[in-house]
Coordinates of C-alpha atoms and ligand atoms in Angstrom, one line a residue:
X1 CA 21.4 -18.5 260.9
X2 CA 24.5 -17.9 261.2
X3 CA 25.9 -14.9 264.0
X4 CA 28.3 -12.4 264.3
X5 CA 30.5 -11.1 266.8
X6 CA 29.9 -7.7 267.5
X7 CA 28.2 -6.6 270.2
X8 CA 24.4 -5.1 269.2
X9 CA 22.3 -4.0 271.6
X10 CA 18.7 -2.3 270.8
X11 CA 20.4 1.1 271.2
X12 CA 23.2 0.3 268.4
X13 CA 20.6 -1.6 266.6
X14 CA 18.5 2.0 266.3
X15 CA 21.3 4.0 266.1
X16 CA 22.2 2.3 262.6
X17 CA 18.8 2.9 261.1
X18 CA 20.0 6.2 258.9
X19 CA 22.7 3.4 257.3
X20 CA 20.7 0.6 257.2
X21 CA 17.6 2.7 255.4
X22 CA 20.5 3.8 252.8
X23 CA 21.9 0.7 252.1
X24 CA 18.6 -0.9 251.6
X25 CA 17.6 1.8 249.2
X26 CA 20.7 0.6 247.3
X27 CA 19.7 -3.0 247.2
X28 CA 16.2 -2.8 246.9
X29 CA 16.2 -0.5 243.7
X30 CA 19.7 -2.8 242.2
X31 CA 17.3 -5.8 242.9
X32 CA 14.5 -4.5 241.0
X33 CA 16.5 -3.5 238.2
X34 CA 17.2 -6.8 238.2
X35 CA 13.6 -7.9 238.5
X36 CA 12.8 -6.1 235.4
X37 CA 16.5 -7.4 233.2
X38 CA 15.3 -11.2 234.4
X39 CA 12.1 -11.1 233.0
X40 CA 13.8 -10.2 229.8
X41 CA 16.1 -13.0 230.2
X42 CA 13.7 -16.0 228.9
X43 CA 13.1 -14.4 226.0
X44 CA 16.3 -13.9 224.7
X45 CA 16.2 -17.3 225.7
X46 CA 13.9 -18.5 223.5
X47 CA 15.1 -16.5 220.7
X48 CA 18.0 -18.9 220.7
X49 CA 15.4 -21.6 220.9
X50 CA 14.5 -20.7 217.7
X51 CA 11.2 -19.1 219.0
X52 CA 10.5 -15.3 218.9
X53 CA 8.4 -13.6 221.0
X54 CA 9.6 -9.9 220.5
X55 CA 7.3 -9.4 217.6
X56 CA 4.3 -9.6 219.3
X57 CA 5.5 -8.0 222.8
X58 CA 3.9 -4.4 222.3
X59 CA 6.2 -2.7 224.6
X60 CA 9.1 -3.5 222.5
X61 CA 10.3 -2.8 219.4
X62 CA 13.0 -5.8 218.9
X63 CA 14.8 -8.1 220.8
X64 CA 18.1 -5.9 220.6
X65 CA 15.9 -3.1 222.3
X66 CA 15.3 -6.2 225.2
X67 CA 19.1 -7.0 225.0
X68 CA 19.5 -3.7 226.0
X69 CA 17.2 -3.6 228.8
X70 CA 18.9 -6.8 229.9
X71 CA 22.3 -6.1 229.5
X72 CA 21.9 -2.4 231.1
X73 CA 20.2 -3.3 234.0
X74 CA 21.7 -6.8 235.3
X75 CA 25.2 -6.6 234.1
X76 CA 25.6 -2.2 234.8
X77 CA 22.6 -1.1 237.5
X78 CA 22.1 -3.9 239.4
X79 CA 25.4 -5.0 240.7
X80 CA 26.2 -1.1 240.6
X81 CA 23.4 -0.2 243.2
X82 CA 23.7 -2.9 245.5
X83 CA 28.0 -3.0 245.5
X84 CA 27.2 0.5 246.5
X85 CA 25.1 -0.9 249.1
X86 CA 27.4 -3.5 250.8
X87 CA 30.6 -2.1 250.5
X88 CA 29.7 1.0 252.4
X89 CA 27.4 -0.7 255.2
X90 CA 29.6 -3.6 256.3
X91 CA 32.6 -2.0 256.4
X92 CA 30.9 0.9 258.4
X93 CA 29.6 -1.6 260.9
X94 CA 32.9 -3.7 261.4
X95 CA 34.4 -0.5 262.3
X96 CA 31.8 1.2 264.4
X97 CA 31.9 4.1 262.3
X98 CA 29.1 6.2 261.3
X99 CA 29.2 7.7 257.6
X100 CA 28.2 10.0 255.8
X101 CA 24.4 9.4 255.5
X102 CA 23.6 12.7 253.4
X103 CA 26.5 12.2 251.0
X104 CA 25.4 8.8 250.7
X105 CA 21.2 9.2 249.9
X106 CA 23.1 11.9 247.7
X107 CA 25.2 9.6 245.8
X108 CA 22.0 7.0 245.4
X109 CA 19.8 10.4 244.5
X110 CA 22.5 10.3 241.5
X111 CA 22.6 7.4 240.5
X112 CA 18.3 7.1 240.2
X113 CA 18.3 10.1 238.3
X114 CA 20.6 8.8 236.6
X115 CA 18.7 5.2 235.7
X116 CA 15.6 6.7 235.1
X117 CA 17.3 8.9 232.4
X118 CA 19.3 5.8 230.9
X119 CA 16.1 3.8 231.2
X120 CA 13.9 6.6 229.1
X121 CA 16.2 6.7 226.1
X122 CA 16.3 2.8 226.0
X123 CA 12.7 2.0 226.2
X124 CA 11.7 4.9 223.5
X125 CA 13.9 2.9 221.3
X126 CA 16.5 5.9 221.2
X127 CA 19.3 4.1 222.0
X128 CA 19.0 0.2 221.0
X129 CA 22.8 0.3 221.2
X130 CA 23.3 -2.7 223.7
X131 CA 25.5 -2.6 226.9
X132 CA 28.5 -2.4 225.2
X133 CA 27.7 0.9 223.3
X134 CA 30.1 0.5 220.7
X135 CA 30.0 3.3 218.0
X136 CA 29.1 4.3 215.3
X137 CA 26.5 2.5 216.7
X138 CA 24.7 5.8 218.0
X139 CA 22.2 6.3 221.4
X140 CA 20.4 9.5 222.4
X141 CA 21.9 12.1 224.8
X142 CA 20.6 10.6 228.0
X143 CA 21.6 6.8 226.7
X144 CA 25.0 8.1 227.9
X145 CA 24.3 11.2 230.5
X146 CA 22.7 8.6 232.8
X147 CA 25.1 6.0 232.6
X148 CA 27.8 8.7 233.9
X149 CA 25.5 9.4 236.6
X150 CA 25.8 5.7 237.4
X151 CA 29.0 5.8 237.6
X152 CA 29.8 9.1 239.2
X153 CA 27.1 8.2 242.4
X154 CA 29.1 5.3 242.5
X155 CA 32.4 6.8 242.6
X156 CA 31.1 9.1 245.2
X157 CA 30.3 6.1 247.4
X158 CA 33.8 4.7 246.6
X159 CA 35.4 8.1 248.3
X160 CA 33.4 7.9 251.6
X161 CA 34.8 3.5 251.7
X162 CA 38.0 5.4 251.3
X163 CA 38.0 8.4 253.5
X164 CA 36.0 5.5 256.6
X165 CA 38.9 3.6 256.8
X166 CA 41.1 6.6 256.6
X167 CA 39.1 8.1 260.1
X168 CA 39.6 4.3 261.5
X169 CA 43.7 4.7 261.0
X170 CA 44.2 7.6 262.1
X171 CA 42.4 7.1 265.2
X172 CA 43.9 3.3 265.3
X173 CA 47.7 4.2 264.2
X174 CA 49.6 0.8 263.3
X175 CA 46.9 -1.5 263.3
X176 CA 46.1 -3.2 261.0
X177 CA 42.8 -2.9 258.5
X178 CA 40.0 -5.4 259.6
X179 CA 39.2 -7.3 257.1
X180 CA 35.9 -6.2 255.7
X181 CA 37.0 -2.9 255.2
X182 CA 40.2 -4.0 253.9
X183 CA 38.6 -5.6 250.9
X184 CA 36.0 -3.2 250.4
X185 CA 37.9 -0.1 250.0
X186 CA 40.7 -2.4 247.8
X187 CA 37.8 -3.5 245.7
X188 CA 36.4 0.5 245.2
X189 CA 40.1 1.4 244.8
X190 CA 39.9 -1.1 241.9
X191 CA 36.6 0.1 240.2
X192 CA 38.2 4.2 240.6
X193 CA 41.1 3.1 238.5
X194 CA 39.1 1.2 236.6
X195 CA 36.2 3.1 235.8
X196 CA 38.4 6.2 233.8
X197 CA 38.5 4.6 230.6
X198 CA 34.6 5.0 230.8
X199 CA 34.4 8.1 232.1
X200 CA 37.1 9.0 229.1
X201 CA 35.0 7.6 227.2
X202 CA 31.8 9.0 228.0
X203 CA 32.3 12.2 228.8
X204 CA 35.2 13.4 226.4
X205 CA 33.6 11.6 223.5
X206 CA 30.8 9.8 223.5
X207 CA 28.2 12.7 225.1
X208 CA 29.4 15.5 222.8
X209 CA 29.0 13.6 220.0
X210 CA 25.4 12.2 221.2
X211 CA 25.2 16.5 221.6
X212 CA 25.9 17.0 218.0
X213 CA 29.0 19.3 219.7
X214 CA 31.6 17.1 218.0
X215 CA 30.8 15.2 214.3
X216 CA 32.6 11.8 214.6
X217 CA 34.3 9.0 217.2
X218 CA 36.6 7.0 216.4
X219 CA 35.4 2.8 217.0
X220 CA 38.7 1.2 217.5
X221 CA 39.7 3.9 220.4
X222 CA 36.5 3.7 222.0
X223 CA 35.9 0.7 222.1
X224 CA 40.2 0.3 223.8
X225 CA 38.1 2.7 226.0
X226 CA 35.5 0.7 226.8
X227 CA 37.3 -2.5 227.4
X228 CA 39.9 -0.5 230.0
X229 CA 36.5 -0.7 232.2
X230 CA 34.8 -3.3 230.7
X231 CA 37.1 -5.8 231.9
X232 CA 38.1 -5.2 235.2
X233 CA 34.4 -4.1 236.2
X234 CA 33.6 -7.9 235.8
X235 CA 36.0 -7.9 239.1
X236 CA 33.7 -5.1 240.7
X237 CA 30.9 -7.7 240.3
X238 CA 32.9 -10.2 241.8
X239 CA 34.5 -9.2 244.4
X240 CA 31.9 -8.0 246.9
X241 CA 30.6 -11.6 246.4
X242 CA 33.8 -12.9 247.2
X243 CA 33.8 -10.8 250.6
X244 CA 31.3 -13.3 251.3
X245 CA 32.9 -16.2 250.7
X246 CA 35.7 -15.1 252.5
X247 CA 34.3 -13.0 255.4
X248 CA 31.0 -14.7 256.0
X249 CA 30.8 -18.1 254.7
X250 CA 33.3 -20.0 257.5
X251 CA 31.2 -18.0 259.8
X252 CA 27.8 -19.1 258.4
X253 CA 29.5 -22.4 258.2
X254 CA 30.8 -22.8 262.0
X255 CA 34.5 -22.9 260.7
X256 CA 37.2 -20.2 260.4
X257 CA 39.0 -18.2 257.7
X258 CA 42.3 -20.2 257.1
X259 CA 44.2 -17.4 256.1
X260 CA 43.7 -13.6 256.4
X261 CA 47.0 -13.1 254.9
X262 CA 46.2 -14.6 251.2
X263 CA 42.9 -13.3 251.4
X264 CA 44.2 -10.2 251.7
X265 CA 46.9 -10.6 249.0
X266 CA 44.5 -11.8 246.5
X267 CA 42.1 -8.7 247.0
X268 CA 45.7 -6.5 245.9
X269 CA 46.3 -8.7 243.1
X270 CA 42.6 -7.7 241.7
X271 CA 43.8 -3.9 242.5
X272 CA 47.3 -4.7 240.5
X273 CA 45.9 -7.3 238.1
X274 CA 42.0 -5.8 236.9
X275 CA 42.9 -3.1 234.9
X276 CA 45.5 -4.3 232.5
X277 CA 44.1 -6.9 230.5
X278 CA 41.0 -5.2 228.5
X279 CA 42.5 -6.3 225.2
X280 CA 41.6 -10.4 226.0
X281 CA 38.3 -8.6 224.8
X282 CA 40.0 -7.4 221.6
X283 CA 42.0 -10.1 220.3
X284 CA 40.0 -10.0 216.6
X285 CA 40.3 -5.9 216.7
X286 CA 43.0 -3.9 214.0
X287 CA 44.8 -1.5 215.6
X288 CA 46.5 -3.0 218.9
X289 CA 50.2 -4.8 217.7
X290 CA 50.1 -8.4 218.3
X291 CA 53.0 -7.9 220.7
X292 CA 50.3 -5.9 223.3
X293 CA 48.0 -8.4 223.2
X294 CA 49.8 -11.1 223.9
X295 CA 51.2 -8.8 227.1
X296 CA 47.8 -8.6 228.2
X297 CA 47.1 -12.2 227.3
X298 CA 49.6 -13.0 230.2
X299 CA 48.5 -10.5 232.7
X300 CA 44.8 -12.4 232.5
X301 CA 46.4 -16.1 233.2
X302 CA 47.9 -13.2 236.4
X303 CA 45.0 -12.2 237.4
X304 CA 43.4 -15.7 237.4
X305 CA 45.9 -16.4 239.7
X306 CA 43.7 -14.6 243.3
X307 CA 41.0 -16.6 242.3
X308 CA 42.8 -20.0 242.2
X309 CA 43.6 -18.9 245.6
X310 CA 40.3 -17.6 246.9
X311 CA 39.1 -21.3 245.4
X312 CA 41.6 -23.2 247.4
X313 CA 41.4 -21.3 250.4
X314 CA 37.2 -20.6 250.5
X315 CA 37.2 -24.3 250.4
X316 CA 39.7 -24.9 253.2
X317 CA 37.4 -22.8 255.2
X318 CA 34.4 -24.8 254.7
X319 CA 36.3 -28.0 255.2
X320 CA 37.3 -26.8 258.5
X321 CA 33.9 -25.8 259.8
X322 CA 32.2 -28.9 258.1
X323 CA 34.8 -31.6 260.1
X324 CA 34.1 -29.3 263.2
X325 CA 30.2 -30.7 262.3
X326 CA 31.3 -33.7 262.3
X327 CA 32.4 -34.4 258.6
X328 CA 35.0 -37.0 258.2
X329 CA 36.5 -38.2 254.5
X330 CA 38.1 -36.8 252.0
X331 CA 34.5 -36.0 250.3
X332 CA 32.3 -36.7 253.0
X333 CA 32.6 -33.5 254.4
X334 CA 31.0 -31.7 252.0
X335 CA 27.7 -33.6 253.6
X336 CA 28.2 -31.8 256.9
X337 CA 27.6 -28.1 255.4
X338 CA 24.5 -26.7 255.8
X339 CA 23.0 -27.5 253.2
X340 CA 19.3 -26.8 254.8
X341 CA 20.1 -22.7 254.5
X342 CA 19.5 -21.0 251.6
X343 CA 21.8 -18.6 252.2
X344 CA 24.7 -20.7 252.5
X345 CA 23.5 -22.8 249.6
X346 CA 23.2 -20.2 247.5
X347 CA 26.7 -18.9 247.2
X348 CA 27.8 -22.8 248.0
X349 CA 26.2 -23.6 244.4
X350 CA 27.5 -19.8 243.5
X351 CA 30.6 -21.4 244.2
X352 CA 30.3 -24.5 242.1
X353 CA 29.1 -22.4 239.0
X354 CA 32.2 -20.3 239.0
X355 CA 34.3 -23.6 239.0
X356 CA 33.0 -23.8 235.0
X357 CA 32.9 -19.8 234.6
X358 CA 37.0 -19.6 235.3
X359 CA 37.6 -22.3 233.2
X360 CA 36.1 -20.8 230.0
X361 CA 37.2 -17.6 231.2
X362 CA 41.4 -19.0 231.0
X363 CA 40.0 -20.4 227.7
X364 CA 38.7 -17.4 226.2
X365 CA 41.5 -15.5 227.6
X366 CA 44.0 -17.9 225.0
X367 CA 44.5 -16.2 221.8
X368 CA 43.8 -18.8 219.5
X369 CA 41.0 -20.9 221.1
X370 CA 39.5 -17.7 221.4
X371 CA 39.1 -16.2 218.0
X372 CA 36.7 -19.8 217.4
X373 CA 34.3 -18.9 219.4
X374 CA 34.5 -14.6 220.1
X375 CA 31.5 -13.3 219.2
X376 CA 29.3 -16.6 219.1
X377 CA 26.7 -17.7 221.7
X378 CA 30.0 -19.5 224.0
X379 CA 30.5 -15.4 224.9
X380 CA 27.2 -15.0 226.7
X381 CA 27.2 -18.7 228.3
X382 CA 30.4 -17.9 230.1
X383 CA 29.4 -15.3 231.5
X384 CA 25.9 -15.8 232.7
X385 CA 27.9 -18.9 235.0
X386 CA 30.5 -16.3 236.2
X387 CA 28.3 -12.8 237.1
X388 CA 24.7 -14.1 235.8
X389 CA 25.5 -17.0 238.2
X390 CA 28.6 -16.6 240.8
X391 CA 27.8 -13.2 241.2
X392 CA 24.1 -13.0 241.3
X393 CA 23.5 -16.0 243.3
X394 CA 25.7 -14.8 246.1
X395 CA 24.4 -12.3 246.1
X396 CA 20.7 -14.1 246.7
X397 CA 21.6 -15.6 249.4
X398 CA 23.7 -12.3 250.8
X399 CA 20.0 -10.8 250.8
X400 CA 18.5 -13.6 252.2
X401 CA 20.1 -12.7 255.7
X402 CA 20.8 -9.0 255.4
X403 CA 17.7 -8.2 254.2
X404 CA 16.1 -9.2 257.6
X405 CA 19.2 -7.1 258.7
X406 CA 18.0 -4.4 257.4
X407 CA 14.2 -4.2 257.7
X408 CA 13.6 -6.0 260.9
X409 CA 11.6 -8.8 259.2
X410 CA 11.7 -12.0 258.4
X411 CA 12.9 -13.9 256.3
X412 CA 9.8 -15.2 253.9
X413 CA 9.2 -18.7 253.6
X414 CA 13.1 -20.0 253.8
X415 CA 12.0 -23.0 251.9
X416 CA 11.5 -21.3 248.7
X417 CA 14.5 -19.2 248.8
X418 CA 16.6 -22.7 249.4
X419 CA 14.3 -23.8 245.8
X420 CA 14.9 -20.9 244.2
X421 CA 18.5 -21.1 244.4
X422 CA 18.9 -24.5 243.2
X423 CA 16.4 -23.0 240.6
X424 CA 18.5 -20.5 239.5
X425 CA 21.7 -22.4 240.1
X426 CA 20.3 -25.4 237.4
X427 CA 18.6 -23.4 234.8
X428 CA 21.8 -21.3 234.4
X429 CA 24.0 -24.2 234.5
X430 CA 21.2 -25.5 231.6
X431 CA 22.0 -22.4 229.9
X432 CA 25.5 -22.4 230.0
X433 CA 25.7 -26.4 228.1
X434 CA 23.2 -25.0 225.2
X435 CA 24.9 -21.4 225.0
X436 CA 28.7 -22.5 225.3
X437 CA 27.6 -25.7 223.0
X438 CA 26.1 -23.1 220.2
X439 CA 29.3 -21.0 220.2
X440 CA 31.2 -23.9 219.1
X441 CA 29.1 -25.0 216.3
X442 CA 29.2 -20.6 215.4
X443 CA 25.9 -20.2 216.3
X444 CA 26.9 -15.6 216.9
X445 CA 25.7 -13.9 219.8
X446 CA 23.7 -10.9 219.8
X447 CA 21.5 -12.5 217.1
X448 CA 17.9 -12.2 216.2
X449 CA 17.8 -15.6 215.2
X450 CA 14.3 -16.8 215.9
X451 CA 12.8 -13.6 213.4
X452 CA 15.6 -14.3 210.1
X453 CA 14.9 -13.5 206.8
X454 CA 13.2 -17.4 205.6
X455 CA 16.2 -17.6 202.9
X456 CA 18.1 -17.7 205.7
X457 CA 15.8 -20.4 208.6
X458 CA 17.2 -23.8 208.8
X459 CA 21.0 -21.8 208.9
X460 CA 21.6 -23.3 212.4
X461 CA 19.9 -26.8 211.8
X462 CA 22.8 -28.4 213.2
X463 CA 22.4 -26.6 216.3
X464 CA 19.0 -27.5 217.1
X465 CA 19.7 -30.1 220.5
X466 CA 21.7 -27.0 222.6
X467 CA 19.2 -24.4 221.4
X468 CA 16.0 -26.5 222.2
X469 CA 18.5 -26.7 225.7
X470 CA 18.7 -23.0 225.7
X471 CA 14.6 -22.5 225.2
X472 CA 14.6 -24.8 228.5
X473 CA 17.0 -23.3 230.4
X474 CA 14.9 -20.0 230.1
X475 CA 11.9 -21.8 231.9
X476 CA 13.9 -22.8 234.7
X477 CA 14.5 -19.5 235.0
X478 CA 11.9 -17.5 234.7
X479 CA 10.5 -20.0 238.0
X480 CA 13.7 -19.3 239.4
X481 CA 12.6 -15.6 239.5
X482 CA 9.3 -15.8 240.8
X483 CA 10.7 -17.9 243.4
X484 CA 13.4 -15.5 244.2
X485 CA 10.8 -12.1 243.9
X486 CA 8.4 -13.8 245.9
X487 CA 10.7 -14.4 249.1
X488 CA 12.4 -10.7 248.2
X489 CA 9.1 -8.7 248.2
X490 CA 7.8 -11.6 251.1
X491 CA 10.4 -11.1 253.1
X492 CA 9.6 -6.7 252.5
X493 CA 6.0 -6.7 253.2
X494 CA 6.2 -9.3 255.7
X495 CA 4.2 -8.4 259.1
X496 CA 6.3 -10.3 261.4
X497 CA 8.9 -7.8 262.8
X498 CA 12.5 -9.3 264.1
X499 CA 14.1 -7.3 266.7
X500 CA 16.3 -5.1 265.4
X501 CA 19.9 -6.7 264.4
X502 CA 19.2 -9.7 266.1
X503 CA 19.8 -10.9 262.6
X504 CA 23.5 -10.4 263.2
X505 CA 25.9 -9.6 260.1
X506 CA 28.5 -13.0 260.1
X507 CA 31.3 -11.0 260.8
X508 CA 34.6 -13.2 261.4
X509 CA 36.1 -14.1 265.0
X510 CA 39.7 -14.0 263.6
X511 CA 41.4 -10.4 263.5
X512 CA 45.4 -10.4 262.1
X513 CA 48.2 -10.5 264.4
X514 CA 48.7 -6.1 265.0
X515 CA 52.4 -6.8 264.5
X516 CA 52.7 -9.3 261.7
X517 CA 54.8 -7.6 259.1
X518 CA 52.8 -9.5 256.2
X519 CA 49.7 -8.0 257.1
X520 CA 51.4 -4.4 257.6
X521 CA 52.7 -4.5 254.1
X522 CA 49.6 -5.7 252.5
X523 CA 48.0 -3.1 254.3
X524 CA 49.9 -0.3 252.8
X525 CA 46.6 0.2 250.0
X526 CA 47.8 3.5 248.8
X527 CA 51.8 1.6 248.0
X528 CA 49.4 -0.8 246.1
X529 CA 46.8 1.3 243.9
X530 CA 50.4 3.2 243.2
X531 CA 51.6 0.0 241.8
X532 CA 48.4 -1.0 239.9
X533 CA 48.5 2.8 238.1
X534 CA 52.0 2.0 237.5
X535 CA 50.9 -1.3 235.4
X536 CA 48.5 -0.2 233.7
X537 CA 49.7 2.7 232.3
X538 CA 52.9 0.3 230.9
X539 CA 50.4 -2.2 229.4
X540 CA 47.6 1.1 228.1
X541 CA 49.4 3.8 227.2
X542 CA 51.4 3.1 224.0
X543 CA 48.5 2.1 222.2
X544 CA 46.3 4.5 224.1
X545 CA 49.0 7.5 222.3
X546 CA 48.6 5.9 219.4
X547 CA 45.5 5.8 218.5
X548 CA 45.0 9.3 220.1
X549 CA 47.3 10.6 217.4
X550 CA 45.8 8.2 214.4
X551 CA 42.0 9.2 215.2
X552 CA 39.4 8.8 211.9
X553 CA 36.4 9.7 213.5
X554 CA 33.0 8.6 212.3
X555 CA 29.6 10.0 212.4
X556 CA 27.0 7.5 214.2
X557 CA 24.7 5.4 212.6
X558 CA 21.3 4.1 213.6
X559 CA 20.7 0.8 212.3
X560 CA 17.0 0.5 214.2
Ligands
LIG1 FE1 35.2 -13.3 231.7 C1 33.9 -12.4 228.4 C2 38.5 -13.8 230.4 C3 36.4 -14.4 234.6 C4 32.2 -11.5 232.6 N1 33.2 -12.0 230.9 C5 33.3 -12.2 229.5 C6 32.3 -11.4 229.3 C7 31.7 -10.9 230.6 C8 32.4 -12.6 231.6 C9 30.6 -10.3 231.1 O1 40.0 -13.6 228.0 C10 31.5 -10.6 227.7 C11 31.8 -9.2 227.8 C12 30.7 -8.7 226.3 O2 29.7 -8.5 226.4 O3 32.0 -9.0 225.2 N2 36.8 -14.4 232.4 C13 38.2 -14.3 231.9 C14 38.9 -15.0 233.1 C15 38.4 -14.4 233.4 C16 37.1 -14.4 234.2 C17 40.4 -15.0 231.6 N3 33.8 -12.9 233.8 C18 35.2 -13.4 234.6 C19 34.0 -13.1 235.8 C20 33.3 -12.6 235.5 C21 33.1 -12.1 233.8 C22 34.5 -13.3 237.1 C23 31.7 -11.7 235.8 C24 31.9 -11.4 237.4 N4 35.6 -13.2 229.6 C25 37.5 -13.1 229.1 C26 38.0 -13.5 228.3 C27 36.6 -12.6 227.6 C28 35.5 -12.8 228.7 C29 39.1 -13.5 227.2 C30 36.6 -12.5 226.0 C31 35.6 -12.6 225.1 C32 35.0 -12.5 224.3 O4 35.9 -13.3 222.8 O5 34.4 -11.4 223.7 C33 39.0 -15.0 235.0 O6 39.0 -14.4 236.3 C34 38.1 -16.5 235.8 C35 39.7 -16.7 237.0 C36 38.6 -17.8 237.8 C37 39.3 -19.3 237.9 C38 37.9 -20.0 239.0 C39 38.3 -20.0 240.1 C40 37.1 -20.4 241.2 C41 36.1 -20.3 242.3 C42 35.5 -21.5 242.9 C43 35.9 -21.8 244.2 C44 34.7 -23.3 244.1 C45 34.6 -23.5 245.3 C46 33.5 -24.8 245.4 C47 35.2 -22.8 246.6 C48 40.0 -19.8 237.5 C49 36.9 -19.4 242.9 C50 33.5 -24.9 246.8 C51 32.9 -27.0 246.7 C52 31.8 -26.7 247.6 C53 31.2 -28.0 247.7 C54 30.9 -26.1 247.3
LIG2 CU1 37.6 -9.6 230.5

């Protein structure tokens, strides 16, 4: 396992125990949510293989209820909890500054309370509104309130990250923020800005509507506010993975981050360009002028640039490490990467999946290609190799060192950990092939096709091959889930104790030159945040103002 440069004495390790406990609580809660959500995944895949198990389940009423649970737990809950854990703990350790543990526990409890309230609303089938909860589909108050509490808790953690960096800066005037802290703060600031849409949608409209205080909601406005957050949230899922790729992977492969400056620039570009692009989810929505859709398309291409930067910087950093380990040849160096280490391999496979996920995203961002596949199985195909693999598999890789680090327990069955990474990767890639292919044949997303009316059966007969592929992928992923969670719980309950902090955080060795004028300019996060606000205001305000002034509120519908 890679080692870091942070000096860790036994005393220091013990002193950090309160922070470790709260971090572990965030991570484990997120991972348990993932486990429940992921166990429903194979049922979703079988539905696309025209095999209906949902009708036979005693505890779920429909495919749609299962899909709501799957989407909310995997996309919203797992990611938010996991991110809150790592985005506060890693900077705190990098800076050597203790965050307020009481504040973090309060944030955690608010989020868990929210999760419980929303969970009940989904499980009792009162809120089968899918993870995008578009009005006029109407869930119960508990669903919206619960999700709001999860967001509130995450913003409280964001505030603590910002506060931590401010404390460090006061004590270290003129110095550039260490890179993990820089990236974590930029990510949280991006999330704070991004969350304005969903907070407005839920607090101003959906909570009063579901409580019966207002009679209707304008679906168009609600969707627009949703996607204001719904696009940048995908970077909230991705950026903690990028932190690992930039800051930790180079050390784990024996290399170095080749450009600290480019890495920082990438994060700033995410802060500025992540939010003003939501219309690329609404190309087919009426009520948004074509010109503004075009602006969001152009800005979407801008937000792909930091990912392209990442692809080259991270590959170069890994190549450096592989060549130091004796790698030769144009591509021969790849063999010298530590493929026997599950922690590395999970993340390398995550990167490979993202080459395809990212390319698919760029296809989707083009208006004329988007209309061919919008609302088809192509879209879940895309997001299972972005959030489902690039993010999730990277998080798996991180847990293989982070959970032992936090809990002082030895990683259980490292070879099984490695196997879980490969099985997840293969399962998701096979799933993606099936779903993208089905999408091209017009198979819709979010459809209970395995339970269609007899008169409609056979509608998707020409998609039989990709549908079979999707069904098979569900089985592979089921095995991957068993493998990964055996490793996780095996570690958590392992009787084999190791010295705390003996698995160190693989912080990068390089520190930026403090006098470097570029790094100092990049370090002015407040200024960049201001710029982000301006860009978002320009991209959104004209359309939002018009929508608000022409609102057509409609009452709620319950179609399940
Ligand atoms: Fe997306 C829909 C466009 C990235 C997630 N996306 C979705 C939905 C989700 C999602 C969940 O424009 C569905 C929402 C719903 O339910 O309706 N997406 C993009 C674009 C990007 C993109 C342009 N998406 C993501 C990421 C996600 C995510 C990241 C989650 C984490 N997406 C769209 C559009 C839609 C959409 C449309 C709407 C579709 C519709 O009609 O509804 C870009 O950010 C992608 C840029 C990425 C790259 C790839 C860079 C590659 C890297 C890997 C490096 C590899 C290495 C290999 C180093 C250009 C960084 C090393 C080699 C070794 C040997 C190890
Ligand atoms: Cu998007």
